[in-house]
Amino acid sequence: MSYKENGYLLLENFFTETNLYAIEKILYKFHEKWMVDNASSFEKGVLNSHSLTSGNYLDMEEKTALFQFISQQSIQEIIDTIYTDTPVFLNTQLFFDPKDNSQKNYWHRDIQYTGLTVEEQKQAIKHQDVVHFRIPMKAELGIELIPKTHREWDLPHEFDVRNSLNNSKPSDDLERGKTIQLNRGDLLVFSANMIHRGIYGKDRFSFDVIFCNNIPEIKRFIDQSNYPSEGILKKLKNKELFRS
Ligand SMILES: O=C(O)CCC(=O)C(=O)O
């Protein structure tokens, strides 16, 4: 199964316990602080945080550990197989369950939130890729996605569902959906171009690392404060991903 054809790649048991242990405490530390400062957003249904490597929730040593994890050789090798150009780091996110366990999930393509027209989106997905590396800290129900839609446009009903048109709701089931359940240690690589939705439950806690093409259309979304400082950069063996 190839990423290029399907838009995703599941690599089971990709990470060792040692590998995960090096970042797990740091992720929970960030999450606890985020929850204190963002209690009202969580009440309102927010189910992810972002930008773990900027701000002051984590100290320099903790940020360095995250960057060492992100730039490790085994991840770089996967990046090299899925991109034909030389991509760069975009950001990080944590995904958790919404406070209200009856909250519905929603099909979307990330690109639908970027302000591009539908015609521009159709063109853009042919050559641009924002790619998530999903790293679950515990077993989770995962992501449901529609294979090949990283390059192919929606069927009419799929478009209606993710845009709430013609009496459709973004949480409606879609026939072509494929659910990828994940275990601790697994790595799910998927293009955010794809029609996809998160499957909530099991008190999930996933770390997503996001990469993108090194092209101006996408680089406008890079916030340099998420990049390693000069001091941290010196400590990294692989600086490739941060040359933006
Ligand atoms: O896991 C989720 O809740 C949704 C994930 C998602 O939409 C994304 O990573 O772009």
XYZ file of C-alpha atoms and ligand atoms in Angstrom:
254
model
C 0.000 0.000 0.000
C 1.512 3.303 -0.949
C 1.063 6.784 0.426
C 1.311 8.281 -3.049
C -1.657 6.271 -4.262
C -3.881 6.286 -1.173
C -2.893 9.414 0.748
C -2.136 7.607 3.995
C 0.180 5.063 5.492
C -0.238 3.035 8.667
C 2.995 1.841 10.228
C 2.236 -0.468 13.128
C 4.681 -0.679 16.037
C 6.772 2.039 14.500
C 7.874 3.613 17.786
C 9.593 1.855 20.679
C 8.572 2.430 24.274
C 11.858 4.238 24.858
C 11.058 6.508 21.979
C 7.589 7.358 23.303
C 8.753 7.637 26.882
C 11.104 10.448 25.862
C 8.165 12.717 24.988
C 5.137 11.405 26.862
C 5.613 13.329 30.122
C 6.311 16.486 28.146
C 3.082 16.123 26.168
C 1.036 15.627 29.344
C 2.733 18.604 30.991
C 1.801 20.804 28.039
C -1.747 19.426 28.064
C -2.303 20.071 31.768
C -1.184 23.679 31.435
C -3.239 24.143 28.294
C -6.342 22.786 30.036
C -5.975 25.290 32.882
C -5.606 28.240 30.519
C -8.234 27.067 28.028
C -10.955 25.684 30.271
C -13.640 27.774 28.578
C -12.633 26.602 25.065
C -12.716 23.006 26.286
C -16.201 23.637 27.740
C -17.260 24.926 24.328
C -16.116 21.776 22.515
C -12.498 22.361 21.487
C -10.709 19.014 21.123
C -7.194 19.915 20.141
C -4.353 22.212 21.070
C -1.390 23.284 18.955
C 2.043 24.877 18.939
C 3.677 22.820 21.669
C 7.105 24.132 20.711
C 6.309 27.816 21.158
C 5.131 29.704 24.240
C 6.255 29.066 27.794
C 4.450 25.889 28.841
C 7.598 23.896 28.102
C 11.210 24.763 28.918
C 14.163 24.630 26.541
C 15.129 21.097 27.491
C 11.592 19.830 26.906
C 11.299 21.617 23.570
C 14.673 20.164 22.571
C 13.386 16.652 23.355
C 10.339 17.269 21.160
C 12.479 18.542 18.288
C 14.842 15.570 18.641
C 11.854 13.258 18.411
C 10.385 15.097 15.408
C 13.668 15.148 13.493
C 14.714 11.561 14.264
C 16.073 9.581 11.354
C 13.210 7.067 11.201
C 10.670 9.873 10.738
C 12.906 11.650 8.197
C 13.026 8.427 6.157
C 9.232 8.268 5.960
C 9.072 11.932 4.998
C 11.581 11.268 2.219
C 9.436 8.472 0.804
C 6.171 10.421 0.761
C 7.351 13.799 -0.514
C 8.956 14.262 -3.883
C 10.312 17.687 -2.864
C 11.990 18.632 0.409
C 9.279 19.482 2.941
C 9.552 21.443 6.164
C 8.102 21.363 9.652
C 4.790 23.164 10.064
C 3.520 22.643 13.604
C 2.412 20.223 16.311
C -0.997 19.429 17.789
C -2.517 17.321 20.535
C -5.873 15.610 19.954
C -8.096 14.577 22.861
C -11.784 13.840 23.415
C -14.343 16.627 23.576
C -15.787 17.329 27.020
C -19.260 16.280 25.916
C -19.049 12.692 24.764
C -22.119 13.127 22.571
C -20.348 15.814 20.498
C -20.384 14.826 16.849
C -17.279 14.692 14.709
C -17.096 16.313 11.268
C -15.796 15.339 7.849
C -13.506 17.922 6.324
C -10.452 18.618 4.260
C -8.072 20.948 6.123
C -7.741 23.043 2.973
C -11.410 24.075 3.150
C -10.517 26.406 6.028
C -7.716 28.268 4.245
C -9.795 30.872 2.407
C -9.194 29.396 -1.056
C -12.154 29.139 -3.422
C -13.421 25.665 -4.247
C -11.784 25.878 -7.689
C -8.476 26.887 -6.097
C -8.752 24.021 -3.620
C -9.333 21.542 -6.444
C -6.143 22.711 -8.119
C -4.109 22.964 -4.927
C -4.662 19.364 -3.799
C -3.102 18.155 -7.012
C 0.349 19.282 -5.908
C 0.289 20.476 -2.277
C 0.433 18.317 0.805
C 0.086 19.153 4.451
C 0.831 15.825 6.089
C -0.016 14.720 9.621
C 2.088 12.200 11.470
C -0.332 10.936 14.118
C 1.346 9.394 17.137
C -1.164 7.991 19.648
C 0.003 7.720 23.247
C -2.710 5.115 23.833
C -5.011 2.894 21.790
C -7.649 4.978 20.036
C -10.484 4.593 17.549
C -8.402 6.669 15.164
C -9.241 8.481 11.980
C -11.771 7.760 9.283
C -10.654 8.818 5.845
C -11.524 8.420 2.212
C -8.551 6.859 0.413
C -7.181 8.669 -2.650
C -8.960 11.963 -1.896
C -5.603 13.620 -1.202
C -5.503 14.069 -4.998
C -9.118 13.410 -6.041
C -12.111 15.672 -5.526
C -15.296 14.677 -3.620
C -18.269 12.779 -4.931
C -21.230 15.224 -4.867
C -22.721 13.750 -1.682
C -19.360 13.890 0.107
C -19.058 17.564 -0.772
C -22.556 18.194 0.613
C -21.781 16.389 3.852
C -18.561 18.196 4.710
C -20.122 21.543 3.773
C -23.532 20.936 5.445
C -25.416 21.357 2.157
C -28.729 19.893 1.000
C -29.839 18.720 4.446
C -26.574 16.887 5.078
C -24.642 17.098 8.318
C -20.819 16.921 8.529
C -21.101 13.925 10.884
C -23.182 11.838 8.461
C -21.631 8.507 7.584
C -19.972 8.287 4.180
C -19.896 5.083 2.194
C -16.281 5.346 1.114
C -15.001 6.035 4.660
C -12.271 3.763 5.970
C -11.538 3.741 9.697
C -7.974 3.286 10.845
C -7.754 2.284 14.486
C -4.491 2.910 16.229
C -2.467 1.448 19.053
C 0.297 2.924 21.130
C 3.489 2.621 19.105
C 1.737 3.014 15.751
C 2.285 5.847 13.327
C -0.458 7.014 10.988
C 0.708 9.296 8.203
C -2.106 11.018 6.325
C -2.548 13.927 3.994
C -4.772 16.663 5.427
C -6.008 17.190 1.853
C -8.080 14.045 2.341
C -11.705 13.954 3.353
C -11.333 12.762 6.937
C -12.747 12.931 10.447
C -11.534 12.004 13.922
C -13.240 9.188 15.808
C -13.603 10.274 19.413
C -13.574 7.996 22.436
C -11.334 5.943 24.755
C -10.026 9.195 26.260
C -7.680 9.506 23.320
C -4.414 11.415 23.521
C -2.512 11.781 20.268
C 0.470 13.860 19.258
C 0.340 15.088 15.662
C 3.420 16.431 13.940
C 2.680 18.307 10.747
C 4.877 18.856 7.706
C 4.274 20.779 4.484
C 5.832 21.542 1.121
C 8.462 24.249 1.164
C 6.425 26.543 -1.115
C 5.111 30.077 -0.480
C 1.404 29.107 -0.727
C 1.742 26.935 2.365
C 4.689 28.547 4.087
C 2.445 31.490 4.930
C 0.977 29.218 7.650
C 4.335 28.657 9.325
C 4.704 30.507 12.600
C 8.435 30.886 13.183
C 7.910 30.902 16.929
C 7.255 27.151 16.619
C 10.703 26.619 15.109
C 13.791 25.700 17.156
C 15.848 28.575 18.522
C 19.511 28.823 17.441
C 20.490 27.220 20.747
C 18.201 24.239 20.211
C 19.096 23.911 16.533
C 22.773 23.420 17.480
C 21.765 20.345 19.490
C 19.867 18.658 16.645
C 21.583 16.114 14.419
C 19.060 16.556 11.636
C 18.242 20.196 10.858
C 16.735 19.501 7.412
C 13.135 20.084 8.425
C 13.713 23.484 9.967
C 15.450 25.310 7.149
C 12.358 27.221 6.054
O -8.671 13.623 15.281
C -9.455 14.512 15.014
O -10.331 14.875 15.812
C -9.431 15.188 13.694
C -8.090 15.181 13.100
C -8.005 16.107 11.961
O -8.970 16.508 11.429
C -6.723 16.555 11.488
O -5.720 16.141 12.049
O -6.695 17.346 10.526
